[in-house]
mmCIF file of C-alpha atoms in Angstrom:
data_model
loop_
_atom_site.group_PDB
_atom_site.id
_atom_site.type_symbol
_atom_site.label_atom_id
_atom_site.label_comp_id
_atom_site.label_asym_id
_atom_site.label_seq_id
_atom_site.Cartn_x
_atom_site.Cartn_y
_atom_site.Cartn_z
ATOM 1 C CA MET A 1 0.000 0.000 0.000
ATOM 2 C CA LEU A 2 1.191 3.523 -0.835
ATOM 3 C CA PRO A 3 -1.172 5.760 1.191
ATOM 4 C CA PHE A 4 -0.187 9.111 -0.300
ATOM 5 C CA ARG A 5 -3.489 10.720 0.716
ATOM 6 C CA SER A 6 -3.603 9.232 4.218
ATOM 7 C CA ASP A 7 0.080 9.708 5.064
ATOM 8 C CA PRO A 8 1.528 13.122 4.056
ATOM 9 C CA LYS A 9 4.936 12.216 5.542
ATOM 10 C CA LEU A 10 5.177 9.175 3.280
ATOM 11 C CA ARG A 11 4.074 11.231 0.284
ATOM 12 C CA GLU A 12 6.896 13.688 0.972
ATOM 13 C CA LEU A 13 9.442 10.868 0.615
ATOM 14 C CA TYR A 14 8.132 10.024 -2.864
ATOM 15 C CA LEU A 15 8.025 13.528 -4.354
ATOM 16 C CA ASN A 16 10.721 15.272 -6.357
ATOM 17 C CA ALA A 17 11.489 18.990 -6.378
ATOM 18 C CA ALA A 18 8.716 19.633 -8.909
ATOM 19 C CA GLY A 19 6.111 17.868 -6.774
ATOM 20 C CA HIS A 20 5.911 14.849 -9.072
ATOM 21 C CA LEU A 21 6.350 11.222 -8.109
ATOM 22 C CA ARG A 22 9.911 9.882 -7.930
ATOM 23 C CA ILE A 23 9.691 7.032 -10.425
ATOM 24 C CA GLY A 24 13.053 5.669 -9.302
ATOM 25 C CA ARG A 25 11.745 5.269 -5.760
ATOM 26 C CA LEU A 26 8.694 3.466 -7.089
ATOM 27 C CA LEU A 27 10.900 1.094 -9.115
ATOM 28 C CA GLU A 28 12.620 0.074 -5.881
ATOM 29 C CA ASP A 29 9.229 -0.788 -4.385
ATOM 30 C CA PHE A 30 8.205 -2.796 -7.445
ATOM 31 C CA ASP A 31 11.343 -4.929 -7.360
ATOM 32 C CA SER A 32 11.082 -5.527 -3.610
ATOM 33 C CA PHE A 33 7.388 -6.396 -3.859
ATOM 34 C CA ALA A 34 7.979 -8.815 -6.742
ATOM 35 C CA GLY A 35 10.670 -10.512 -4.662
ATOM 36 C CA GLN A 36 8.244 -10.945 -1.768
ATOM 37 C CA ILE A 37 5.744 -12.569 -4.120
ATOM 38 C CA ALA A 38 8.410 -14.939 -5.450
ATOM 39 C CA TYR A 39 9.468 -16.065 -1.971
ATOM 40 C CA THR A 40 5.869 -16.445 -0.811
ATOM 41 C CA HIS A 41 5.171 -18.689 -3.796
ATOM 42 C CA CYS A 42 8.206 -20.891 -3.125
ATOM 43 C CA ASP A 43 7.890 -20.990 0.659
ATOM 44 C CA ASP A 44 7.005 -24.423 2.054
ATOM 45 C CA PRO A 45 6.250 -24.038 5.780
ATOM 46 C CA GLY A 46 5.200 -27.693 5.934
ATOM 47 C CA ASP A 47 8.709 -28.909 5.135
ATOM 48 C CA PRO A 48 11.210 -27.604 7.721
ATOM 49 C CA LYS A 49 13.959 -29.718 6.121
ATOM 50 C CA ALA A 50 13.577 -28.104 2.712
ATOM 51 C CA GLU A 51 16.844 -26.802 1.301
ATOM 52 C CA PRO A 52 17.033 -22.996 1.263
ATOM 53 C CA ILE A 53 16.854 -21.459 -2.188
ATOM 54 C CA THR A 54 17.839 -18.118 -3.604
ATOM 55 C CA LEU A 55 15.417 -16.212 -5.809
ATOM 56 C CA VAL A 56 16.899 -13.486 -7.969
ATOM 57 C CA THR A 57 15.556 -11.072 -10.556
ATOM 58 C CA ALA A 58 16.586 -12.438 -13.941
ATOM 59 C CA SER A 59 14.946 -9.660 -15.927
ATOM 60 C CA LEU A 60 12.414 -6.897 -15.779
ATOM 61 C CA ASP A 61 10.571 -7.524 -19.013
ATOM 62 C CA ARG A 62 8.463 -4.354 -19.069
ATOM 63 C CA ILE A 63 7.185 -1.533 -16.923
ATOM 64 C CA ASP A 64 4.590 0.758 -18.450
ATOM 65 C CA LEU A 65 3.053 3.918 -17.079
ATOM 66 C CA VAL A 66 -0.478 3.373 -18.370
ATOM 67 C CA LYS A 67 -1.841 6.697 -17.116
ATOM 68 C CA PRO A 68 -0.617 9.538 -14.865
ATOM 69 C CA ILE A 69 0.110 8.581 -11.254
ATOM 70 C CA PRO A 70 -1.884 10.644 -8.735
ATOM 71 C CA THR A 71 0.118 11.793 -5.718
ATOM 72 C CA ASP A 72 -2.937 12.833 -3.695
ATOM 73 C CA LYS A 73 -4.630 9.426 -3.545
ATOM 74 C CA ASP A 74 -3.991 6.168 -1.721
ATOM 75 C CA LEU A 75 -2.598 3.558 -4.096
ATOM 76 C CA MET A 76 -2.193 -0.203 -3.870
ATOM 77 C CA LEU A 77 0.513 -2.527 -5.142
ATOM 78 C CA ARG A 78 -0.847 -5.902 -6.226
ATOM 79 C CA GLY A 79 0.841 -8.840 -7.855
ATOM 80 C CA CYS A 80 0.926 -12.568 -8.399
ATOM 81 C CA VAL A 81 2.859 -15.362 -10.058
ATOM 82 C CA THR A 82 1.333 -15.705 -13.518
ATOM 83 C CA TRP A 83 3.457 -18.442 -15.087
ATOM 84 C CA VAL A 84 6.020 -21.004 -13.909
ATOM 85 C CA GLY A 85 8.704 -22.895 -15.810
ATOM 86 C CA ARG A 86 11.029 -25.438 -14.260
ATOM 87 C CA SER A 87 13.186 -22.987 -12.299
ATOM 88 C CA SER A 88 11.777 -19.632 -13.380
ATOM 89 C CA MET A 89 8.575 -17.747 -12.787
ATOM 90 C CA ALA A 90 6.830 -14.730 -14.274
ATOM 91 C CA ILE A 91 5.444 -12.199 -11.813
ATOM 92 C CA ALA A 92 3.009 -9.430 -12.705
ATOM 93 C CA VAL A 93 2.810 -6.354 -10.481
ATOM 94 C CA THR A 94 0.381 -3.460 -10.822
ATOM 95 C CA LEU A 95 -0.090 -0.138 -9.085
ATOM 96 C CA SER A 96 -3.727 0.911 -8.944
ATOM 97 C CA GLY A 97 -6.133 3.193 -7.147
ATOM 98 C CA LEU A 98 -8.655 2.242 -4.493
ATOM 99 C CA PRO A 99 -12.372 2.017 -5.225
ATOM 100 C CA GLY A 100 -14.261 5.143 -4.254
ATOM 101 C CA ASP A 101 -13.038 6.812 -1.067
ATOM 102 C CA LEU A 102 -12.117 3.582 0.669
ATOM 103 C CA ASP A 103 -9.602 4.061 3.470
ATOM 104 C CA ALA A 104 -6.157 2.553 2.878
ATOM 105 C CA LYS A 105 -6.279 0.492 6.075
ATOM 106 C CA ASP A 106 -9.698 -0.915 5.209
ATOM 107 C CA ALA A 107 -8.487 -1.737 1.705
ATOM 108 C CA MET A 108 -5.638 -3.761 3.206
ATOM 109 C CA ARG A 109 -8.058 -5.600 5.485
ATOM 110 C CA VAL A 110 -10.417 -6.444 2.634
ATOM 111 C CA ALA A 111 -7.586 -7.556 0.347
ATOM 112 C CA ALA A 112 -6.341 -9.870 3.114
ATOM 113 C CA GLY A 113 -9.829 -11.317 3.679
ATOM 114 C CA GLN A 114 -10.316 -9.531 7.012
ATOM 115 C CA PRO A 115 -13.411 -7.547 8.042
ATOM 116 C CA PRO A 116 -13.170 -3.784 7.386
ATOM 117 C CA SER A 117 -14.172 -1.100 9.887
ATOM 118 C CA VAL A 118 -17.039 -0.004 7.616
ATOM 119 C CA PRO A 119 -19.294 -2.019 5.283
ATOM 120 C CA VAL A 120 -17.803 -2.609 1.836
ATOM 121 C CA PRO A 121 -19.959 -3.633 -1.169
ATOM 122 C CA PRO A 122 -19.289 -7.206 -2.372
ATOM 123 C CA GLU A 123 -18.185 -6.041 -5.825
ATOM 124 C CA THR A 124 -15.627 -3.701 -4.235
ATOM 125 C CA ALA A 125 -14.237 -6.514 -2.088
ATOM 126 C CA GLU A 126 -14.007 -8.736 -5.170
ATOM 127 C CA ALA A 127 -12.108 -6.050 -7.079
ATOM 128 C CA LEU A 128 -9.600 -5.650 -4.255
ATOM 129 C CA ARG A 129 -8.984 -9.378 -3.844
ATOM 130 C CA SER A 130 -8.741 -10.111 -7.555
ATOM 131 C CA ALA A 131 -5.410 -10.410 -9.335
ATOM 132 C CA ALA A 132 -7.015 -8.506 -12.230
ATOM 133 C CA HIS A 133 -9.069 -5.319 -12.098
ATOM 134 C CA VAL A 134 -12.269 -7.115 -13.219
ATOM 135 C CA GLY A 135 -13.395 -4.268 -15.422
ATOM 136 C CA ARG A 136 -13.511 -1.506 -12.813
ATOM 137 C CA ALA A 137 -11.964 1.744 -14.002
ATOM 138 C CA ASP A 138 -11.326 2.987 -10.431
ATOM 139 C CA VAL A 139 -8.961 0.091 -9.711
ATOM 140 C CA ALA A 140 -7.587 -0.349 -13.231
ATOM 141 C CA PRO A 141 -3.770 -0.464 -13.350
ATOM 142 C CA ILE A 142 -1.898 2.822 -13.383
ATOM 143 C CA VAL A 143 1.461 1.095 -13.749
ATOM 144 C CA ARG A 144 2.066 -2.439 -15.049
ATOM 145 C CA ALA A 145 5.258 -4.427 -14.517
ATOM 146 C CA ASP A 146 6.385 -7.899 -15.554
ATOM 147 C CA PHE A 147 9.336 -9.587 -13.851
ATOM 148 C CA THR A 148 11.114 -12.893 -14.334
ATOM 149 C CA PHE A 149 12.666 -14.550 -11.278
ATOM 150 C CA VAL A 150 14.859 -17.645 -11.200
ATOM 151 C CA ALA A 151 15.553 -20.076 -8.348
ATOM 152 C CA ARG A 152 19.054 -21.221 -7.427
ATOM 153 C CA ASP A 153 20.482 -23.477 -4.715
ATOM 154 C CA ALA A 154 23.582 -22.892 -2.586
ATOM 155 C CA ASP A 155 25.780 -24.057 -5.490
ATOM 156 C CA ASP A 156 24.080 -21.631 -7.913
ATOM 157 C CA LYS A 157 22.336 -24.492 -9.725
ATOM 158 C CA ALA A 158 18.773 -24.265 -11.025
ATOM 159 C CA VAL A 159 16.083 -25.414 -8.593
ATOM 160 C CA ALA A 160 12.552 -26.460 -9.518
ATOM 161 C CA VAL A 161 9.846 -24.087 -8.270
ATOM 162 C CA PRO A 162 6.259 -25.006 -7.333
ATOM 163 C CA PRO A 163 3.723 -24.928 -10.169
ATOM 164 C CA VAL A 164 0.994 -22.329 -10.410
ATOM 165 C CA VAL A 165 -2.598 -23.423 -11.028
ATOM 166 C CA PRO A 166 -4.895 -20.633 -12.263
ATOM 167 C CA GLU A 167 -8.476 -21.042 -11.096
ATOM 168 C CA SER A 168 -10.596 -17.935 -11.672
ATOM 169 C CA PRO A 169 -11.255 -16.527 -15.165
ATOM 170 C CA GLN A 170 -9.018 -13.555 -14.335
ATOM 171 C CA GLU A 171 -6.171 -15.832 -13.209
ATOM 172 C CA LYS A 172 -6.527 -17.949 -16.328
ATOM 173 C CA ALA A 173 -6.397 -14.839 -18.504
ATOM 174 C CA LEU A 174 -3.221 -13.669 -16.749
ATOM 175 C CA HIS A 175 -1.663 -17.122 -17.121
ATOM 176 C CA THR A 176 -2.470 -17.268 -20.831
ATOM 177 C CA ALA A 177 -1.077 -13.778 -21.415
ATOM 178 C CA ALA A 178 2.118 -14.631 -19.520
ATOM 179 C CA ALA A 179 2.566 -17.905 -21.426
ATOM 180 C CA ASP A 180 2.052 -16.109 -24.743
ATOM 181 C CA ALA A 181 4.584 -13.464 -23.717
ATOM 182 C CA ARG A 182 7.139 -16.178 -22.933
ATOM 183 C CA VAL A 183 6.664 -17.698 -26.379
ATOM 184 C CA THR A 184 7.041 -14.278 -27.997
ATOM 185 C CA ARG A 185 10.213 -13.483 -26.063
ATOM 186 C CA SER A 186 11.703 -16.881 -26.880
ATOM 187 C CA ALA A 187 11.055 -16.267 -30.572
ATOM 188 C CA GLU A 188 12.534 -12.763 -30.352
ATOM 189 C CA LYS A 189 15.739 -14.142 -28.821
ATOM 190 C CA LEU A 190 16.295 -16.152 -31.997
ATOM 191 C CA THR A 191 16.260 -12.988 -34.107
ATOM 192 C CA THR A 192 18.222 -10.610 -31.885
ATOM 193 C CA LEU A 193 20.671 -8.453 -33.777
ATOM 194 C CA ASP A 194 23.684 -10.188 -32.269
ATOM 195 C CA LYS A 195 22.486 -13.411 -33.919
ATOM 196 C CA SER A 196 20.672 -12.305 -37.081
ATOM 197 C CA PRO A 197 20.955 -9.300 -39.412
ATOM 198 C CA PRO A 198 18.223 -6.667 -39.583
ATOM 199 C CA THR A 199 15.239 -7.345 -41.795
ATOM 200 C CA PRO A 200 15.071 -5.709 -45.236
ATOM 201 C CA ASP A 201 12.580 -3.165 -43.888
ATOM 202 C CA GLU A 202 14.903 -2.329 -41.001
ATOM 203 C CA LEU A 203 17.840 -1.949 -43.369
ATOM 204 C CA GLY A 204 15.669 0.465 -45.308
ATOM 205 C CA LEU A 205 15.144 2.523 -42.148
ATOM 206 C CA VAL A 206 18.890 2.645 -41.506
ATOM 207 C CA HIS A 207 19.545 3.707 -45.094
ATOM 208 C CA ARG A 208 16.946 6.461 -44.685
ATOM 209 C CA LEU A 209 18.862 7.660 -41.621
ATOM 210 C CA PHE A 210 22.049 7.751 -43.689
ATOM 211 C CA ALA A 211 20.376 9.632 -46.545
ATOM 212 C CA ASP A 212 18.729 12.159 -44.212
ATOM 213 C CA LEU A 213 22.010 12.749 -42.407
ATOM 214 C CA ARG A 214 23.803 13.453 -45.700
ATOM 215 C CA ALA A 215 21.067 15.860 -46.768
ATOM 216 C CA LEU A 216 21.145 17.743 -43.453
ATOM 217 C CA THR A 217 24.931 17.961 -43.530
ATOM 218 C CA ALA A 218 24.917 19.236 -47.120
ATOM 219 C CA ALA A 219 22.443 21.943 -46.090
ATOM 220 C CA GLY A 220 24.613 22.984 -43.155
ATOM 221 C CA LYS A 221 22.079 21.661 -40.638
ATOM 222 C CA GLY A 222 23.780 18.427 -39.659
ATOM 223 C CA PRO A 223 24.685 17.492 -36.098
ATOM 224 C CA ARG A 224 27.850 18.809 -34.532
ATOM 225 C CA PRO A 225 30.583 16.122 -34.369
ATOM 226 C CA PRO A 226 30.872 14.722 -30.847
ATOM 227 C CA PRO A 227 33.962 16.077 -29.083
ATOM 228 C CA THR A 228 36.781 13.898 -27.843
ATOM 229 C CA ARG A 229 36.157 13.078 -24.197
ATOM 230 C CA HIS A 230 39.011 13.138 -21.718
ATOM 231 C CA LEU A 231 39.274 11.908 -18.176
ATOM 232 C CA GLY A 232 37.620 14.435 -15.908
ATOM 233 C CA SER A 233 35.798 16.244 -18.713
ATOM 234 C CA VAL A 234 32.123 17.022 -18.501
ATOM 235 C CA ALA A 235 29.471 16.388 -21.125
ATOM 236 C CA PRO A 236 29.597 19.223 -23.697
ATOM 237 C CA PRO A 237 26.592 21.509 -24.151
ATOM 238 C CA LEU A 238 24.099 20.673 -26.880
ATOM 239 C CA ASP A 239 22.936 23.206 -29.459
ATOM 240 C CA GLU A 240 20.028 25.501 -28.644
ATOM 241 C CA PRO A 241 16.688 25.247 -30.540
ATOM 242 C CA GLN A 242 16.438 26.820 -33.986
ATOM 243 C CA ASP A 243 12.983 28.176 -34.887
ATOM 244 C CA GLY A 244 11.494 26.141 -32.051
ATOM 245 C CA VAL A 245 13.086 22.890 -33.201
ATOM 246 C CA LEU A 246 16.031 21.254 -31.491
ATOM 247 C CA PRO A 247 18.823 20.542 -34.009
ATOM 248 C CA PRO A 248 19.866 16.927 -34.628
ATOM 249 C CA VAL A 249 22.628 15.358 -32.564
ATOM 250 C CA TYR A 250 24.831 12.317 -32.739
ATOM 251 C CA VAL A 251 24.090 9.556 -30.246
ATOM 252 C CA ALA A 252 27.602 9.864 -28.804
ATOM 253 C CA SER A 253 26.983 13.532 -27.947
ATOM 254 C CA THR A 254 24.119 12.596 -25.619
ATOM 255 C CA ALA A 255 26.183 10.325 -23.361
ATOM 256 C CA ILE A 256 26.616 11.105 -19.674
ATOM 257 C CA GLU A 257 28.161 9.001 -16.926
ATOM 258 C CA SER A 258 28.161 8.559 -13.175
ATOM 259 C CA THR A 259 30.198 6.445 -10.783
ATOM 260 C CA VAL A 260 28.841 5.120 -7.493
ATOM 261 C CA VAL A 261 30.469 3.142 -4.690
ATOM 262 C CA THR A 262 28.154 0.491 -3.222
ATOM 263 C CA PHE A 263 27.796 0.079 0.542
ATOM 264 C CA PRO A 264 26.284 -2.506 2.922
ATOM 265 C CA THR A 265 23.132 -0.373 3.162
ATOM 266 C CA ASP A 266 22.523 -1.184 -0.536
ATOM 267 C CA ARG A 267 22.414 -4.954 -0.022
ATOM 268 C CA ASN A 268 19.530 -7.364 -0.420
ATOM 269 C CA ILE A 269 18.803 -10.423 1.718
ATOM 270 C CA HIS A 270 21.486 -12.369 -0.167
ATOM 271 C CA GLY A 271 24.231 -9.868 0.570
ATOM 272 C CA LYS A 272 24.373 -8.546 -3.010
ATOM 273 C CA VAL A 273 23.397 -5.103 -4.278
ATOM 274 C CA PHE A 274 19.593 -4.750 -4.280
ATOM 275 C CA GLY A 275 18.128 -4.807 -7.786
ATOM 276 C CA GLY A 276 15.741 -1.964 -6.969
ATOM 277 C CA TRP A 277 18.708 0.225 -6.024
ATOM 278 C CA LEU A 278 20.212 -0.435 -9.443
ATOM 279 C CA LEU A 279 16.897 0.397 -11.111
ATOM 280 C CA ARG A 280 16.590 3.697 -9.262
ATOM 281 C CA ASN A 281 20.128 4.835 -10.029
ATOM 282 C CA ALA A 282 19.837 3.822 -13.682
ATOM 283 C CA PHE A 283 16.500 5.589 -14.031
ATOM 284 C CA GLU A 284 17.745 8.822 -12.496
ATOM 285 C CA LEU A 285 20.741 8.954 -14.834
ATOM 286 C CA ALA A 286 18.522 8.099 -17.827
ATOM 287 C CA TRP A 287 16.113 10.870 -16.819
ATOM 288 C CA THR A 288 19.027 13.305 -16.630
ATOM 289 C CA ALA A 289 20.243 12.284 -20.091
ATOM 290 C CA ALA A 290 16.712 12.737 -21.441
ATOM 291 C CA LEU A 291 16.409 16.151 -19.763
ATOM 292 C CA ARG A 292 19.641 17.334 -21.339
ATOM 293 C CA PHE A 293 18.730 15.907 -24.747
ATOM 294 C CA GLY A 294 15.128 17.109 -24.858
ATOM 295 C CA GLY A 295 15.683 20.562 -23.412
ATOM 296 C CA SER A 296 12.610 20.229 -21.175
ATOM 297 C CA THR A 297 11.353 18.029 -18.362
ATOM 298 C CA PRO A 298 10.958 14.426 -19.564
ATOM 299 C CA GLU A 299 8.141 12.217 -18.340
ATOM 300 C CA PHE A 300 8.590 8.489 -17.928
ATOM 301 C CA VAL A 301 6.606 6.287 -20.324
ATOM 302 C CA ALA A 302 8.060 2.780 -20.152
ATOM 303 C CA MET A 303 11.101 0.611 -19.629
ATOM 304 C CA SER A 304 11.770 -2.764 -21.182
ATOM 305 C CA ASP A 305 14.314 -5.551 -21.630
ATOM 306 C CA ILE A 306 16.059 -4.819 -18.342
ATOM 307 C CA ALA A 307 18.752 -7.468 -17.983
ATOM 308 C CA PHE A 308 20.391 -8.438 -14.691
ATOM 309 C CA LEU A 309 23.420 -10.150 -16.201
ATOM 310 C CA ARG A 310 25.351 -10.851 -13.008
ATOM 311 C CA PRO A 311 25.078 -10.043 -9.295
ATOM 312 C CA VAL A 312 26.840 -6.951 -8.000
ATOM 313 C CA GLU A 313 29.012 -7.421 -4.923
ATOM 314 C CA ILE A 314 28.827 -5.000 -2.019
ATOM 315 C CA GLY A 315 31.794 -2.641 -2.235
ATOM 316 C CA ALA A 316 31.911 -2.720 -6.030
ATOM 317 C CA VAL A 317 32.426 0.563 -7.852
ATOM 318 C CA LEU A 318 29.659 0.875 -10.430
ATOM 319 C CA SER A 319 29.885 3.005 -13.543
ATOM 320 C CA PHE A 320 26.598 3.997 -15.173
ATOM 321 C CA ARG A 321 26.614 5.282 -18.753
ATOM 322 C CA ALA A 322 23.449 6.688 -20.308
ATOM 323 C CA ALA A 323 22.882 7.797 -23.898
ATOM 324 C CA VAL A 324 19.900 8.420 -26.138
ATOM 325 C CA GLU A 325 19.743 5.451 -28.496
ATOM 326 C CA PHE A 326 16.574 6.246 -30.456
ATOM 327 C CA ALA A 327 14.785 9.504 -31.228
ATOM 328 C CA LYS A 328 13.064 10.090 -34.561
ATOM 329 C CA GLY A 329 12.737 13.854 -34.170
ATOM 330 C CA ALA A 330 9.833 16.103 -35.159
ATOM 331 C CA PRO A 331 6.917 15.511 -35.097
ATOM 332 C CA HIS A 332 7.548 12.601 -32.728
ATOM 333 C CA ARG A 333 7.379 13.104 -28.973
ATOM 334 C CA THR A 334 9.543 10.389 -27.408
ATOM 335 C CA ALA A 335 13.158 9.342 -26.974
ATOM 336 C CA SER A 336 14.666 6.068 -25.765
ATOM 337 C CA VAL A 337 17.659 6.056 -23.424
ATOM 338 C CA ARG A 338 19.971 3.107 -22.836
ATOM 339 C CA VAL A 339 21.890 2.746 -19.578
ATOM 340 C CA GLU A 340 24.734 0.265 -19.194
ATOM 341 C CA THR A 341 26.352 -0.583 -15.874
ATOM 342 C CA THR A 342 29.862 -1.958 -15.421
ATOM 343 C CA SER A 343 31.456 -3.079 -12.171
ATOM 344 C CA LEU A 344 34.971 -2.522 -10.851
ATOM 345 C CA ASP A 345 36.090 -4.978 -8.177
ATOM 346 C CA PRO A 346 38.088 -3.053 -5.524
ATOM 347 C CA ARG A 347 39.957 -6.256 -4.661
ATOM 348 C CA ASN A 348 41.251 -6.429 -8.236
ATOM 349 C CA PRO A 349 40.861 -2.920 -9.654
ATOM 350 C CA ARG A 350 42.936 -3.531 -12.790
ATOM 351 C CA ALA A 351 40.850 -6.472 -13.961
ATOM 352 C CA ALA A 352 38.263 -6.213 -16.729
ATOM 353 C CA GLN A 353 35.064 -4.432 -15.727
ATOM 354 C CA PRO A 354 32.141 -6.666 -16.772
ATOM 355 C CA THR A 355 28.737 -5.355 -17.752
ATOM 356 C CA THR A 356 26.297 -6.174 -14.961
ATOM 357 C CA ASN A 357 23.078 -4.601 -16.227
ATOM 358 C CA THR A 358 21.474 -2.994 -19.252
ATOM 359 C CA PHE A 359 18.387 -0.786 -19.080
ATOM 360 C CA HIS A 360 16.148 0.772 -21.727
ATOM 361 C CA PHE A 361 13.868 3.695 -20.828
ATOM 362 C CA THR A 362 11.362 5.647 -22.918
ATOM 363 C CA PHE A 363 10.493 9.267 -22.129
ATOM 364 C CA GLU A 364 8.202 11.848 -23.668
ATOM 365 C CA PHE A 365 8.346 15.644 -23.516
ATOM 366 C CA PRO A 366 4.747 16.883 -23.251
ATOM 367 C CA ALA A 367 5.534 20.415 -22.065
ATOM 368 C CA ALA A 368 7.886 21.110 -24.955
ATOM 369 C CA CYS A 369 5.525 19.586 -27.499
ATOM 370 C CA ALA A 370 2.588 21.573 -26.118
ATOM 371 C CA ALA A 371 4.634 24.744 -26.582
ATOM 372 C CA GLY A 372 5.235 23.892 -30.235
ATOM 373 C CA ALA A 373 8.757 22.510 -29.842
ATOM 374 C CA HIS A 374 9.719 18.992 -30.829
ATOM 375 C CA VAL A 375 12.155 16.336 -29.771
ATOM 376 C CA ALA A 376 15.571 16.417 -31.431
ATOM 377 C CA ARG A 377 16.622 13.677 -33.815
ATOM 378 C CA ALA A 378 19.469 11.389 -32.726
ATOM 379 C CA PHE A 379 21.712 9.918 -35.428
ATOM 380 C CA PRO A 380 23.942 6.868 -34.967
ATOM 381 C CA GLN A 381 27.476 7.078 -36.343
ATOM 382 C CA THR A 382 28.779 3.535 -35.937
ATOM 383 C CA TYR A 383 27.342 0.189 -36.976
ATOM 384 C CA GLU A 384 26.905 -0.724 -33.308
ATOM 385 C CA GLU A 385 24.903 2.447 -32.679
ATOM 386 C CA ALA A 386 22.794 1.753 -35.782
ATOM 387 C CA MET A 387 21.968 -1.736 -34.504
ATOM 388 C CA ALA A 388 21.037 -0.260 -31.112
ATOM 389 C CA TRP A 389 18.735 2.143 -33.002
ATOM 390 C CA VAL A 390 17.074 -0.801 -34.797
ATOM 391 C CA ALA A 391 16.670 -2.741 -31.530
ATOM 392 C CA ALA A 392 15.078 0.312 -29.898
ATOM 393 C CA HIS A 393 12.737 0.641 -32.882
ATOM 394 C CA ARG A 394 11.649 -2.964 -32.322
ATOM 395 C CA ARG A 395 10.972 -2.273 -28.646
ATOM 396 C CA GLN A 396 8.958 0.795 -29.570
ATOM 397 C CA GLN A 397 6.767 -1.166 -31.971
ATOM 398 C CA ALA A 398 6.190 -3.899 -29.369
ATOM 399 C CA GLY A 399 5.270 -1.245 -26.825
ATOM 400 C CA LEU A 400 2.834 0.403 -29.214
ATOM 401 C CA ARG A 401 1.014 -2.890 -29.695
ATOM 402 C CA LEU A 402 0.652 -3.332 -25.939
ATOM 403 C CA ARG A 403 -0.393 0.263 -25.346
ATOM 404 C CA SER A 404 -3.068 0.012 -28.035
ATOM 405 C CA LYS A 405 -4.510 -2.971 -26.185
ATOM 406 C CA TRP A 406 -4.378 -1.251 -22.802
ATOM 407 C CA ALA A 407 -5.943 1.927 -24.188
ATOM 408 C CA MET A 408 -9.126 -0.080 -24.603
ATOM 409 C CA GLU A 409 -8.932 -0.903 -20.857
ATOM 410 C CA GLY A 410 -8.788 2.704 -19.690
ATOM 411 C CA GLY A 411 -5.104 3.527 -20.199
ATOM 412 C CA GLU A 412 -3.673 6.330 -22.288
ATOM 413 C CA PRO A 413 -2.349 5.605 -25.786
ATOM 414 C CA LEU A 414 1.342 6.251 -26.353
ATOM 415 C CA ARG A 415 1.955 9.284 -28.523
ATOM 416 C CA VAL A 416 5.287 8.605 -30.192
#
């Protein structure tokens, strides 16, 4: 429960300087809540001799802001295991409002099957207990998230997890959707750009980028070459708008970095760096990169394909690098930012620094667009950057298909 209306002190902890919700803080809650669901599902209190298992976040498949998050209302986090493989499980988490003016404490009692302090209509109780929103707009999801967790034993070997048996129509619908999503993701892995070349249509898009870049450069309106970066240098300023339109930039010019030392206060129950902490830090750097690129306050839309490639040890020095990887320019409204995290081991500081996480965020710039300005266009220079552009285009198209479906359930369509 996030009782922003009932608890002003809690609300203060979740607000940024502009009075808007701190999305990074919310991401921490989502990851922690999903972990609780995973452990509850695998817990076997009837078998005290059961071997302890470790459940870790393998990936955050998607998080979508379906509609604006109110900061003056009590909100509820809900979630459940929707699909189970042999040693992995899919977990869906939603943030939603409460029906009517129901008190946050009473909502918790009803959701837990306990009697509330005031009478609650049966349909309201059903909506609160259901894993789905059963058609009620007042408790329809505001934010949707899909996680994948995996189970490991003390030797880091895969461990079978209990099955999930959907019973109600809503649970069956969630299970079917999760199973379909697994099939889709498995198929997509076979055609990733590190295994297969782009499709002919995608190659056509890349060629169009090349042709447009040549035309802009010939007209004296091309992007400024990215400067050489030196140790200790700061990100160079980007060009100011021309006639209300931000000039194009190279992807490399949008990059910013941060370095953070991890401490014991950042650990999870397994003694590693908490995944939610990584999400928050990555989001805040991505938001900063988007702010600098867009020239106005960015608003979070979605994140997808978040990979937790390896655990991060406490004490590691983490380097976060964020750069805009996809922005089609006017008249489009959004930009995608990639964040990559590498880890330096203080016990062996000259060793290679492996990539621990990759994140992909999508932002829009409604204030700038409402004022008649538009998002700048980001051009790749290298083949690797072009392939990242194509991969981001694929994620955008997948997101549009989902958002079109959710728009029919009360969410807002994505304006790209």
